[in-house]
CSV table of C-alpha atoms and ligand atoms in Angstrom, one decimal:
chain,number,residue,atom,x,y,z
A,27,MET,CA,-43.0,70.3,-51.6
A,28,GLU,CA,-45.9,69.6,-54.0
A,29,ILE,CA,-46.3,65.9,-53.3
A,30,ARG,CA,-49.0,65.2,-50.7
A,31,SER,CA,-50.5,62.0,-49.2
A,32,VAL,CA,-53.6,60.6,-51.0
A,33,ARG,CA,-56.8,62.4,-49.9
A,34,GLY,CA,-58.5,60.5,-47.1
A,35,MET,CA,-55.3,58.6,-46.1
A,36,ASN,CA,-53.5,60.0,-43.1
A,37,ASP,CA,-50.0,59.9,-41.7
A,38,LEU,CA,-49.8,59.1,-38.0
A,39,PHE,CA,-47.0,60.0,-35.7
A,40,GLY,CA,-45.9,61.6,-32.4
A,41,GLU,CA,-48.3,61.8,-29.5
A,42,GLU,CA,-51.4,60.9,-31.6
A,43,LEU,CA,-49.7,57.6,-32.7
A,44,GLN,CA,-48.8,56.9,-29.1
A,45,GLN,CA,-52.4,57.3,-28.0
A,46,TRP,CA,-53.4,55.0,-30.9
A,47,ALA,CA,-50.9,52.4,-29.7
A,48,HIS,CA,-52.2,52.6,-26.2
A,49,VAL,CA,-55.8,52.1,-27.3
A,50,GLU,CA,-54.9,49.3,-29.7
A,51,ASN,CA,-53.2,47.4,-26.9
A,52,HIS,CA,-56.2,47.9,-24.7
A,53,VAL,CA,-58.6,46.5,-27.4
A,54,LYS,CA,-56.2,43.6,-28.0
A,55,LYS,CA,-56.3,42.7,-24.3
A,56,VAL,CA,-60.1,42.7,-24.3
A,57,PHE,CA,-60.1,40.3,-27.3
A,58,GLU,CA,-57.6,38.1,-25.5
A,59,SER,CA,-59.6,38.0,-22.3
A,60,PHE,CA,-62.5,36.6,-24.4
A,61,GLY,CA,-60.2,34.0,-26.0
A,62,TYR,CA,-59.7,35.5,-29.5
A,63,THR,CA,-56.4,35.0,-31.3
A,64,GLU,CA,-55.0,37.4,-33.9
A,65,ILE,CA,-55.1,36.7,-37.7
A,66,ARG,CA,-53.5,39.0,-40.3
A,67,THR,CA,-54.3,38.8,-44.0
A,68,PRO,CA,-52.6,40.6,-46.9
A,69,ALA,CA,-53.8,44.1,-47.9
A,70,LEU,CA,-54.1,43.0,-51.5
A,71,GLU,CA,-56.6,40.2,-52.5
A,72,LYS,CA,-57.8,38.9,-55.8
A,73,ILE,CA,-60.9,40.7,-56.8
A,74,GLU,CA,-62.9,37.5,-56.6
A,75,VAL,CA,-62.6,37.5,-52.9
A,76,PHE,CA,-65.1,40.4,-52.7
A,77,SER,CA,-67.0,40.4,-56.0
A,78,GLY,CA,-69.5,37.6,-56.0
A,79,THR,CA,-69.0,36.9,-52.3
A,80,VAL,CA,-69.8,40.0,-50.2
A,81,GLY,CA,-72.3,41.0,-52.9
A,82,ASP,CA,-71.9,42.8,-56.2
A,83,GLU,CA,-74.7,45.1,-55.4
A,84,THR,CA,-73.2,46.5,-52.2
A,85,ASP,CA,-71.7,50.0,-52.3
A,86,ILE,CA,-68.3,48.6,-51.2
A,87,VAL,CA,-68.0,46.2,-54.1
A,88,GLU,CA,-69.8,48.3,-56.6
A,89,LYS,CA,-68.1,51.6,-56.1
A,90,GLN,CA,-65.6,51.8,-53.4
A,91,MET,CA,-62.9,49.2,-54.2
A,92,TYR,CA,-59.4,50.3,-55.1
A,93,GLN,CA,-58.2,48.1,-57.9
A,94,VAL,CA,-54.6,47.2,-58.8
A,95,VAL,CA,-54.4,45.9,-62.3
A,96,THR,CA,-51.3,44.0,-63.6
A,97,ASP,CA,-50.9,42.2,-66.9
A,98,SER,CA,-52.6,39.0,-65.8
A,99,GLU,CA,-54.6,39.8,-62.7
A,100,THR,CA,-56.9,42.3,-61.0
A,101,TYR,CA,-56.3,42.8,-57.3
A,102,VAL,CA,-58.1,45.0,-54.8
A,103,LEU,CA,-57.0,46.7,-51.7
A,104,ARG,CA,-59.0,45.0,-48.9
A,105,PRO,CA,-62.2,47.1,-48.4
A,106,GLU,CA,-63.5,45.0,-45.4
A,107,GLY,CA,-62.3,42.2,-43.2
A,108,THR,CA,-64.8,39.4,-43.3
A,109,ALA,CA,-64.4,38.2,-46.9
A,110,SER,CA,-60.6,38.2,-46.6
A,111,PHE,CA,-60.9,36.3,-43.3
A,112,MET,CA,-63.2,33.7,-44.9
A,113,ARG,CA,-60.8,33.3,-47.8
A,114,ALA,CA,-58.0,32.6,-45.3
A,115,VAL,CA,-60.1,30.2,-43.2
A,116,LEU,CA,-61.0,28.2,-46.2
A,117,GLU,CA,-57.4,28.3,-47.7
A,118,HIS,CA,-56.0,26.9,-44.4
A,119,ASN,CA,-58.9,24.7,-43.5
A,120,LEU,CA,-59.3,26.5,-40.1
A,121,GLN,CA,-63.0,25.4,-40.1
A,122,SER,CA,-62.3,21.7,-40.6
A,123,SER,CA,-62.2,20.6,-36.9
A,124,GLY,CA,-65.8,21.7,-36.5
A,125,GLN,CA,-64.8,23.2,-33.2
A,126,PRO,CA,-65.5,26.8,-32.4
A,127,GLY,CA,-62.7,29.1,-33.4
A,128,ARG,CA,-62.2,32.7,-32.2
A,129,PHE,CA,-60.2,35.2,-34.2
A,130,PHE,CA,-59.6,38.9,-34.2
A,131,TYR,CA,-57.8,41.2,-36.6
A,132,TYR,CA,-56.6,44.8,-36.7
A,133,LEU,CA,-56.0,45.9,-40.3
A,134,PRO,CA,-56.2,48.9,-42.6
A,135,MET,CA,-59.2,48.9,-44.9
A,136,PHE,CA,-59.4,50.9,-48.2
A,137,ARG,CA,-62.6,52.4,-49.6
A,138,HIS,CA,-63.0,55.0,-52.2
A,139,GLU,CA,-65.6,57.1,-50.4
A,140,ARG,CA,-65.9,60.9,-50.1
A,141,PRO,CA,-63.8,61.8,-47.1
A,142,GLN,CA,-65.3,63.6,-44.2
A,143,LYS,CA,-65.0,63.6,-40.4
A,144,GLY,CA,-64.9,60.0,-39.3
A,145,ARG,CA,-64.8,58.8,-43.0
A,146,LEU,CA,-61.5,58.0,-44.6
A,147,ARG,CA,-60.3,56.2,-47.6
A,148,GLN,CA,-57.7,54.3,-45.6
A,149,PHE,CA,-59.1,53.5,-42.1
A,150,HIS,CA,-58.4,50.9,-39.5
A,151,GLN,CA,-60.7,48.3,-38.3
A,152,PHE,CA,-60.7,45.9,-35.5
A,153,GLY,CA,-62.7,42.8,-36.2
A,154,ALA,CA,-63.7,39.7,-34.4
A,155,GLU,CA,-65.0,36.4,-36.0
A,156,LEU,CA,-66.3,33.3,-34.3
A,157,ILE,CA,-66.6,30.3,-36.5
A,158,ASN,CA,-68.3,26.9,-36.1
A,159,ASP,CA,-70.9,28.0,-33.6
A,160,ALA,CA,-74.5,28.6,-34.7
A,161,SER,CA,-75.8,29.5,-31.3
A,162,PRO,CA,-77.5,32.7,-30.2
A,163,GLU,CA,-75.0,32.6,-27.2
A,164,ALA,CA,-72.2,33.1,-29.7
A,165,ASP,CA,-74.0,36.1,-31.2
A,166,ALA,CA,-74.5,37.5,-27.7
A,167,GLU,CA,-70.8,36.9,-26.9
A,168,LEU,CA,-69.7,39.0,-29.9
A,169,ILE,CA,-72.0,41.9,-29.0
A,170,THR,CA,-70.7,41.7,-25.4
A,171,VAL,CA,-67.1,41.9,-26.7
A,172,LEU,CA,-67.9,45.0,-28.6
A,173,ASP,CA,-69.8,46.5,-25.7
A,174,GLN,CA,-66.8,45.6,-23.4
A,175,ILE,CA,-64.4,47.4,-25.6
A,176,TYR,CA,-66.3,50.7,-25.4
A,177,GLN,CA,-67.3,50.3,-21.7
A,178,SER,CA,-63.8,49.5,-20.6
A,179,LEU,CA,-62.5,52.6,-22.4
A,180,GLY,CA,-65.0,54.8,-20.6
A,181,ILE,CA,-67.4,55.3,-23.5
A,182,THR,CA,-71.0,54.8,-22.5
A,183,GLU,CA,-72.9,57.1,-24.9
A,184,TYR,CA,-73.9,54.7,-27.6
A,185,ARG,CA,-76.9,52.7,-28.7
A,186,VAL,CA,-76.8,49.0,-29.4
A,187,ARG,CA,-79.4,48.0,-32.0
A,188,ILE,CA,-80.2,44.5,-32.9
A,189,ASN,CA,-82.3,42.8,-35.5
A,190,SER,CA,-82.7,39.4,-37.2
A,191,VAL,CA,-82.6,39.3,-41.0
A,192,GLY,CA,-83.8,35.7,-40.9
A,193,CYS,CA,-82.5,32.7,-42.7
A,194,THR,CA,-82.5,32.1,-46.5
A,195,GLU,CA,-86.0,30.6,-46.4
A,196,CYS,CA,-87.8,33.2,-44.3
A,197,ARG,CA,-85.9,36.0,-45.9
A,198,SER,CA,-86.8,35.1,-49.4
A,199,ALA,CA,-90.5,35.1,-48.4
A,200,TYR,CA,-90.0,38.5,-46.7
A,201,LYS,CA,-88.2,39.9,-49.7
A,202,GLU,CA,-91.1,39.0,-51.9
A,203,LYS,CA,-93.5,40.8,-49.5
A,204,LEU,CA,-91.2,43.8,-49.5
A,205,LYS,CA,-91.0,43.9,-53.2
A,206,ALA,CA,-94.7,43.7,-53.5
A,207,PHE,CA,-94.9,46.7,-51.2
A,208,PHE,CA,-92.4,48.9,-53.0
A,209,GLN,CA,-93.4,47.9,-56.6
A,210,PRO,CA,-96.2,50.5,-56.9
A,211,LYS,CA,-93.9,53.1,-55.3
A,212,LEU,CA,-90.8,52.4,-57.4
A,213,ASN,CA,-90.6,55.7,-59.2
A,214,GLN,CA,-90.8,57.6,-55.8
A,215,LEU,CA,-87.6,55.8,-54.6
A,216,CYS,CA,-84.1,57.3,-55.2
A,217,GLU,CA,-82.1,56.1,-58.2
A,218,GLN,CA,-79.9,53.9,-56.0
A,219,CYS,CA,-82.9,52.2,-54.4
A,220,GLN,CA,-84.6,51.7,-57.7
A,221,LYS,CA,-81.5,49.7,-58.7
A,222,ARG,CA,-81.5,47.9,-55.4
A,223,PHE,CA,-85.1,46.9,-55.8
A,224,GLU,CA,-84.5,43.7,-57.9
A,225,ARG,CA,-81.5,42.3,-56.2
A,226,SER,CA,-81.4,43.6,-52.6
A,227,ALA,CA,-84.8,45.1,-51.8
A,228,MET,CA,-84.0,44.9,-48.1
A,229,ARG,CA,-81.4,47.6,-48.4
A,230,ILE,CA,-84.0,50.1,-49.3
A,231,LEU,CA,-84.9,50.0,-45.6
A,232,ASP,CA,-81.3,51.2,-44.9
A,233,CYS,CA,-81.4,54.2,-47.3
A,234,LYS,CA,-80.6,57.5,-45.7
A,235,ARG,CA,-82.7,59.7,-48.1
A,236,GLU,CA,-85.7,61.3,-46.6
A,237,THR,CA,-88.1,60.2,-49.4
A,238,CYS,CA,-87.0,56.6,-49.1
A,239,LYS,CA,-87.1,56.7,-45.3
A,240,THR,CA,-90.7,58.0,-45.3
A,241,LEU,CA,-91.8,55.3,-47.7
A,242,ALA,CA,-90.0,52.6,-45.7
A,243,GLN,CA,-92.0,53.6,-42.6
A,244,GLU,CA,-95.0,51.8,-44.0
A,245,ALA,CA,-93.1,48.8,-45.3
A,246,PRO,CA,-93.6,45.3,-43.9
A,247,LEU,CA,-90.8,44.5,-41.4
A,248,ILE,CA,-88.9,41.3,-41.0
A,249,PRO,CA,-89.9,40.3,-37.5
A,250,SER,CA,-93.4,39.6,-38.7
A,251,CYS,CA,-92.0,37.1,-41.3
A,252,LEU,CA,-89.4,35.2,-39.3
A,253,CYS,CA,-89.7,31.4,-39.3
A,254,SER,CA,-90.1,29.8,-35.9
A,255,SER,CA,-86.4,28.7,-35.5
A,256,CYS,CA,-85.2,32.3,-36.4
A,257,LYS,CA,-87.7,33.6,-33.9
A,258,THR,CA,-86.4,31.3,-31.2
A,259,HIS,CA,-82.8,32.2,-32.0
A,260,HIS,CA,-83.6,35.9,-31.7
A,261,GLU,CA,-85.5,35.5,-28.5
A,262,ARG,CA,-82.7,33.6,-26.9
A,263,LEU,CA,-80.2,36.3,-28.2
A,264,LYS,CA,-82.2,38.9,-26.3
A,265,SER,CA,-82.2,36.9,-23.1
A,266,CYS,CA,-78.4,36.3,-23.4
A,267,LEU,CA,-77.8,40.0,-23.9
A,268,THR,CA,-79.8,40.7,-20.8
A,269,MET,CA,-77.8,38.1,-18.8
A,270,ALA,CA,-74.6,39.8,-20.2
A,271,GLU,CA,-75.9,43.2,-19.0
A,272,VAL,CA,-75.8,44.7,-22.4
A,273,LYS,CA,-78.4,47.4,-22.9
A,274,PHE,CA,-79.9,47.0,-26.4
A,275,GLU,CA,-82.9,47.9,-28.4
A,276,GLU,CA,-84.6,46.2,-31.3
A,277,ASP,CA,-84.5,47.9,-34.6
A,278,PRO,CA,-86.2,46.1,-37.6
A,279,TYR,CA,-84.5,48.6,-40.0
A,280,ILE,CA,-81.0,47.3,-39.3
A,281,VAL,CA,-80.3,45.2,-42.4
A,282,ARG,CA,-76.5,45.8,-42.8
A,283,GLY,CA,-75.0,46.7,-46.1
A,284,LEU,CA,-73.6,43.2,-46.9
A,285,ASP,CA,-75.6,40.4,-48.3
A,286,TYR,CA,-74.1,37.4,-46.5
A,287,TYR,CA,-75.7,38.1,-43.2
A,288,THR,CA,-78.2,35.6,-41.7
A,289,ARG,CA,-80.2,36.0,-38.6
A,290,THR,CA,-78.5,38.4,-36.1
A,291,ALA,CA,-77.5,41.8,-37.3
A,292,PHE,CA,-76.3,44.6,-34.9
A,293,GLU,CA,-75.1,48.1,-34.9
A,294,PHE,CA,-73.5,50.4,-32.3
A,295,THR,CA,-74.1,54.1,-33.0
A,296,SER,CA,-73.0,57.1,-31.0
A,297,GLN,CA,-74.0,60.7,-30.9
A,298,LEU,CA,-70.4,61.5,-30.0
A,299,LEU,CA,-69.4,60.9,-33.6
A,300,GLY,CA,-71.5,63.4,-35.6
A,301,ALA,CA,-72.9,62.5,-39.1
A,302,GLN,CA,-70.9,59.3,-39.4
A,303,ASP,CA,-72.3,57.8,-36.3
A,304,ALA,CA,-71.6,54.1,-36.7
A,305,LEU,CA,-69.1,53.0,-34.1
A,306,GLY,CA,-69.2,49.4,-35.1
A,307,GLY,CA,-71.4,46.6,-36.2
A,308,GLY,CA,-71.7,43.1,-37.5
A,309,GLY,CA,-73.8,40.0,-37.6
A,310,ARG,CA,-74.1,36.3,-38.4
A,311,TYR,CA,-72.9,35.2,-41.8
A,312,ASP,CA,-73.6,31.5,-42.1
A,313,GLY,CA,-74.1,32.0,-45.8
A,314,LEU,CA,-70.7,33.3,-46.7
A,315,SER,CA,-68.6,30.1,-47.2
A,316,ALA,CA,-71.1,28.9,-49.8
A,317,ARG,CA,-70.3,32.0,-51.8
A,318,PHE,CA,-66.8,30.6,-52.1
A,319,ASP,CA,-68.3,27.3,-53.3
A,320,GLU,CA,-67.4,25.6,-50.0
A,321,ALA,CA,-69.6,23.7,-47.5
A,322,PRO,CA,-71.4,26.1,-45.2
A,323,PHE,CA,-70.4,26.5,-41.6
A,324,PRO,CA,-71.7,29.0,-39.1
A,325,ALA,CA,-69.9,32.2,-38.4
A,326,VAL,CA,-70.6,35.5,-36.6
A,327,GLY,CA,-68.4,38.7,-36.4
A,328,PHE,CA,-68.1,42.4,-36.2
A,329,GLY,CA,-66.0,45.3,-37.3
A,330,LEU,CA,-65.2,48.5,-35.4
A,331,GLY,CA,-63.6,51.6,-36.7
A,332,MET,CA,-60.5,52.7,-34.9
A,333,GLU,CA,-60.7,56.3,-36.2
A,334,ARG,CA,-64.2,56.6,-34.8
A,335,LEU,CA,-63.2,55.0,-31.5
A,336,MET,CA,-60.5,57.7,-31.2
A,337,ILE,CA,-63.0,60.5,-32.0
A,338,ALA,CA,-65.3,59.2,-29.3
A,339,LEU,CA,-62.5,59.0,-26.8
A,340,GLN,CA,-61.4,62.5,-27.7
A,341,GLU,CA,-65.0,63.8,-27.3
A,342,LYS,CA,-65.2,62.2,-23.9
A,343,GLN,CA,-61.7,63.5,-23.0
A,344,LYS,CA,-60.7,59.9,-22.3
A,345,LEU,CA,-57.6,59.8,-24.6
A,346,PRO,CA,-54.7,58.3,-22.7
A,347,GLN,CA,-52.0,60.6,-21.5
A,348,SER,CA,-48.7,60.2,-23.4
A,349,GLN,CA,-46.1,58.3,-21.3
A,350,PHE,CA,-43.4,58.8,-23.9
A,351,ASN,CA,-40.7,60.7,-22.1
A,352,PRO,CA,-37.2,59.7,-21.0
A,353,ARG,CA,-36.6,58.7,-17.4
A,354,PHE,CA,-33.2,60.4,-17.3
A,355,PHE,CA,-31.6,63.3,-19.2
A,356,PHE,CA,-27.7,63.2,-19.0
A,357,ALA,CA,-26.1,66.6,-19.0
A,358,PRO,CA,-22.3,66.2,-19.3
A,359,LEU,CA,-20.3,69.4,-19.1
A,360,GLY,CA,-17.1,69.0,-21.1
A,361,GLU,CA,-15.4,66.2,-23.0
A,362,LYS,CA,-14.4,64.1,-20.1
A,363,ALA,CA,-17.9,64.0,-18.6
A,364,PHE,CA,-19.3,63.1,-22.0
A,365,GLU,CA,-16.9,60.2,-22.5
A,366,LEU,CA,-18.2,58.8,-19.2
A,367,LEU,CA,-21.9,59.4,-19.7
A,368,TYR,CA,-22.2,58.5,-23.4
A,369,PRO,CA,-21.3,54.8,-23.0
A,370,LEU,CA,-23.4,54.6,-19.8
A,371,SER,CA,-26.4,56.0,-21.6
A,372,LEU,CA,-26.1,53.3,-24.3
A,373,LYS,CA,-25.6,50.6,-21.7
A,374,LEU,CA,-28.7,51.6,-19.8
A,375,LYS,CA,-30.7,51.9,-22.9
A,376,ARG,CA,-29.7,48.3,-23.7
A,377,LYS,CA,-31.1,47.4,-20.2
A,378,GLY,CA,-34.4,49.1,-21.2
A,379,ILE,CA,-33.9,52.4,-19.3
A,380,TRP,CA,-34.3,55.5,-21.5
A,381,CYS,CA,-31.4,57.9,-20.7
A,382,GLU,CA,-31.4,60.8,-23.1
A,383,ILE,CA,-28.1,62.5,-23.9
A,384,SER,CA,-27.3,65.3,-26.3
A,385,TYR,CA,-24.4,64.7,-28.7
A,386,ASP,CA,-23.7,68.4,-29.0
A,387,LYS,CA,-20.7,68.6,-26.6
A,388,THR,CA,-20.3,72.4,-26.9
A,389,LYS,CA,-23.4,73.4,-24.9
A,390,GLY,CA,-23.5,74.7,-21.3
A,391,LEU,CA,-25.7,73.8,-18.4
A,392,LYS,CA,-28.5,76.2,-19.1
A,393,TRP,CA,-29.0,74.8,-22.6
A,394,LEU,CA,-28.8,71.2,-21.4
A,395,LEU,CA,-31.4,71.7,-18.7
A,396,LYS,CA,-33.7,73.4,-21.2
A,397,GLN,CA,-33.4,70.3,-23.3
A,398,ALA,CA,-34.2,68.1,-20.3
A,399,ASN,CA,-37.4,70.1,-19.8
A,400,ARG,CA,-38.2,70.0,-23.5
A,401,VAL,CA,-38.1,66.2,-23.6
A,402,ASN,CA,-39.9,66.1,-20.3
A,403,ALA,CA,-37.4,63.9,-18.5
A,404,ASP,CA,-38.2,62.8,-15.0
A,405,PHE,CA,-34.6,63.3,-13.8
A,406,SER,CA,-31.6,65.2,-15.1
A,407,LEU,CA,-28.1,64.2,-14.2
A,408,MET,CA,-25.4,66.8,-14.2
A,409,LEU,CA,-21.7,66.0,-14.4
A,410,GLY,CA,-19.2,68.9,-14.5
A,411,GLU,CA,-15.6,69.6,-13.6
A,412,GLU,CA,-16.4,70.0,-9.9
A,413,GLU,CA,-18.4,66.8,-9.6
A,414,LEU,CA,-15.7,64.9,-11.5
A,415,ASN,CA,-13.1,66.0,-9.0
A,416,GLN,CA,-15.4,65.0,-6.1
A,417,GLY,CA,-16.4,61.7,-7.7
A,418,THR,CA,-20.1,62.6,-7.6
A,419,VAL,CA,-22.9,63.5,-9.9
A,420,LEU,CA,-25.8,65.8,-9.3
A,421,LEU,CA,-29.3,64.3,-9.8
A,422,LYS,CA,-32.2,66.6,-10.1
A,423,ASN,CA,-35.8,65.4,-9.8
A,424,MET,CA,-37.4,67.5,-12.5
A,425,LYS,CA,-40.9,67.0,-11.3
A,426,GLN,CA,-40.3,67.7,-7.6
A,427,GLY,CA,-37.4,70.1,-8.0
A,428,THR,CA,-35.3,68.2,-5.4
A,429,GLN,CA,-31.6,67.5,-5.9
A,430,GLU,CA,-29.1,65.0,-4.5
A,431,ASN,CA,-25.5,63.9,-5.0
A,432,LEU,CA,-24.8,60.4,-6.1
A,433,SER,CA,-21.5,58.6,-6.0
A,434,LEU,CA,-19.9,58.3,-9.5
A,435,ASN,CA,-18.7,54.8,-8.6
A,436,SER,CA,-22.2,53.4,-8.0
A,437,LEU,CA,-23.9,55.6,-10.6
A,438,GLU,CA,-25.2,52.7,-12.8
A,439,SER,CA,-26.9,50.9,-9.9
A,440,GLU,CA,-28.3,54.2,-8.5
A,441,ILE,CA,-29.9,54.9,-11.9
A,442,ILE,CA,-31.3,51.3,-12.1
A,443,ARG,CA,-32.7,51.7,-8.6
A,444,ARG,CA,-34.6,54.8,-9.8
A,445,SER,CA,-35.6,53.6,-13.2
A,446,HIS,CA,-39.1,52.4,-12.4
A,447,ARG,CA,-42.0,54.9,-12.5
A,448,ALA,CA,-44.7,54.7,-10.0
A,449,PRO,CA,-47.7,53.1,-11.8
B,513,AMP,P1,-68.6,48.3,-42.1
B,513,AMP,O1,-67.6,47.3,-42.5
B,513,AMP,O2,-69.0,49.2,-43.1
B,513,AMP,O3,-69.7,47.6,-41.3
B,513,AMP,O4,-67.9,49.2,-41.0
B,513,AMP,C1,-67.5,48.8,-39.7
B,513,AMP,C2,-67.0,50.0,-39.0
B,513,AMP,O5,-65.9,50.5,-39.6
B,513,AMP,C3,-68.0,51.1,-38.9
B,513,AMP,O6,-68.9,51.0,-37.9
B,513,AMP,C4,-67.1,52.3,-38.7
B,513,AMP,O7,-66.8,52.4,-37.4
B,513,AMP,C5,-65.9,51.9,-39.5
B,513,AMP,N1,-65.8,52.5,-40.9
B,513,AMP,C6,-66.5,52.1,-42.0
B,513,AMP,N2,-66.2,52.8,-43.0
B,513,AMP,C7,-65.3,53.8,-42.6
B,513,AMP,C8,-64.6,54.8,-43.2
B,513,AMP,N3,-64.7,55.1,-44.5
B,513,AMP,N4,-63.7,55.6,-42.5
B,513,AMP,C9,-63.6,55.3,-41.1
B,513,AMP,N5,-64.2,54.3,-40.5
B,513,AMP,C10,-65.1,53.6,-41.2
């Protein structure tokens, strides 16, 4: 077959998908224990949700969005979660009570990037957003949730880096200072950073090119320019993180790619990942609702990549063991035995007990037991001519190798009694 999936977009199935589902459930439980409720938004949004809001000059909006063009509209496949979330909040007035609201999402994102290990074109993000709370305690809570997700899964090899990107006032003063610094060095910057210079000079600090990185080492950094309330916010954030027992470091070069951040910005990176080392990150975005021409309200959030979380778990050999095997494998020998076990298998399945049975009635015991092993059943249950005459069935514990005879009359209740696995 010549038709293949789109590059950078993967099929998921079998054991790998079971491991994903296990980890997904775990992460959802962490969110729930912090009081976050799920929100789902459509994969397709009007282009305006992202352009003009998350910043036209960001890579995501500038180069990475998949567009779907119809006669009358241009839509995009959601490249990130926060702008869609904000659109949904405003559309349904979820901010109107003025009370703090906690939301999480788990959704596929689409970005036209060059695929490599840990970088896909369709990837999956968990995200959390806390609205209507401007406090540093809220920022620390989000960082703690992210920390708890990794810690509780047994991943400890990561760095938590925090910074403050200031508020609109102190940031604009800082941007001027930064531009004055880079102005004489403009032609030494990479092409991308030269473009960034006018509209988002702070992102030059984020550039991965060596020449830009070297130049940025001498640049003025934001902590020296923060206004007193941003400074107080940041100091309090640090003491909250200490109270929450989150190990963090300050990094004035964390500016985040998106323009709507205010004050707190944070990133989790891990050497378990290789070149694409960002596990997750986020920050405060009090300025975003105004980009939708709505009254501002405070909000803070983060996004974490599921694929990268799975890579980290694999590196640490902490991937969950698959538990997807039948509890029982029924091995009827002959028509009469099949007619007895087939309806029983369906009845027990309806009760939530997985009893596998082969529909090939021509096979002998050897083949059937091979199947029981192949599907990794905990027990196999054999019913042949002899057992039928005696009114019994032979139950074999496949893990321990022990066997016992059960009465055919009480078979259903005997199976139910053995249906629970030890935790
Ligand atoms: P961002 O929205 O760019 O801040 O990304 C948040 C998180 O999503 C990152 O820390 C990564 O874990 C993950 N991520 C971002 N882009 C990709 C991608 N192309 N493929 C896989 N994971 C990604």
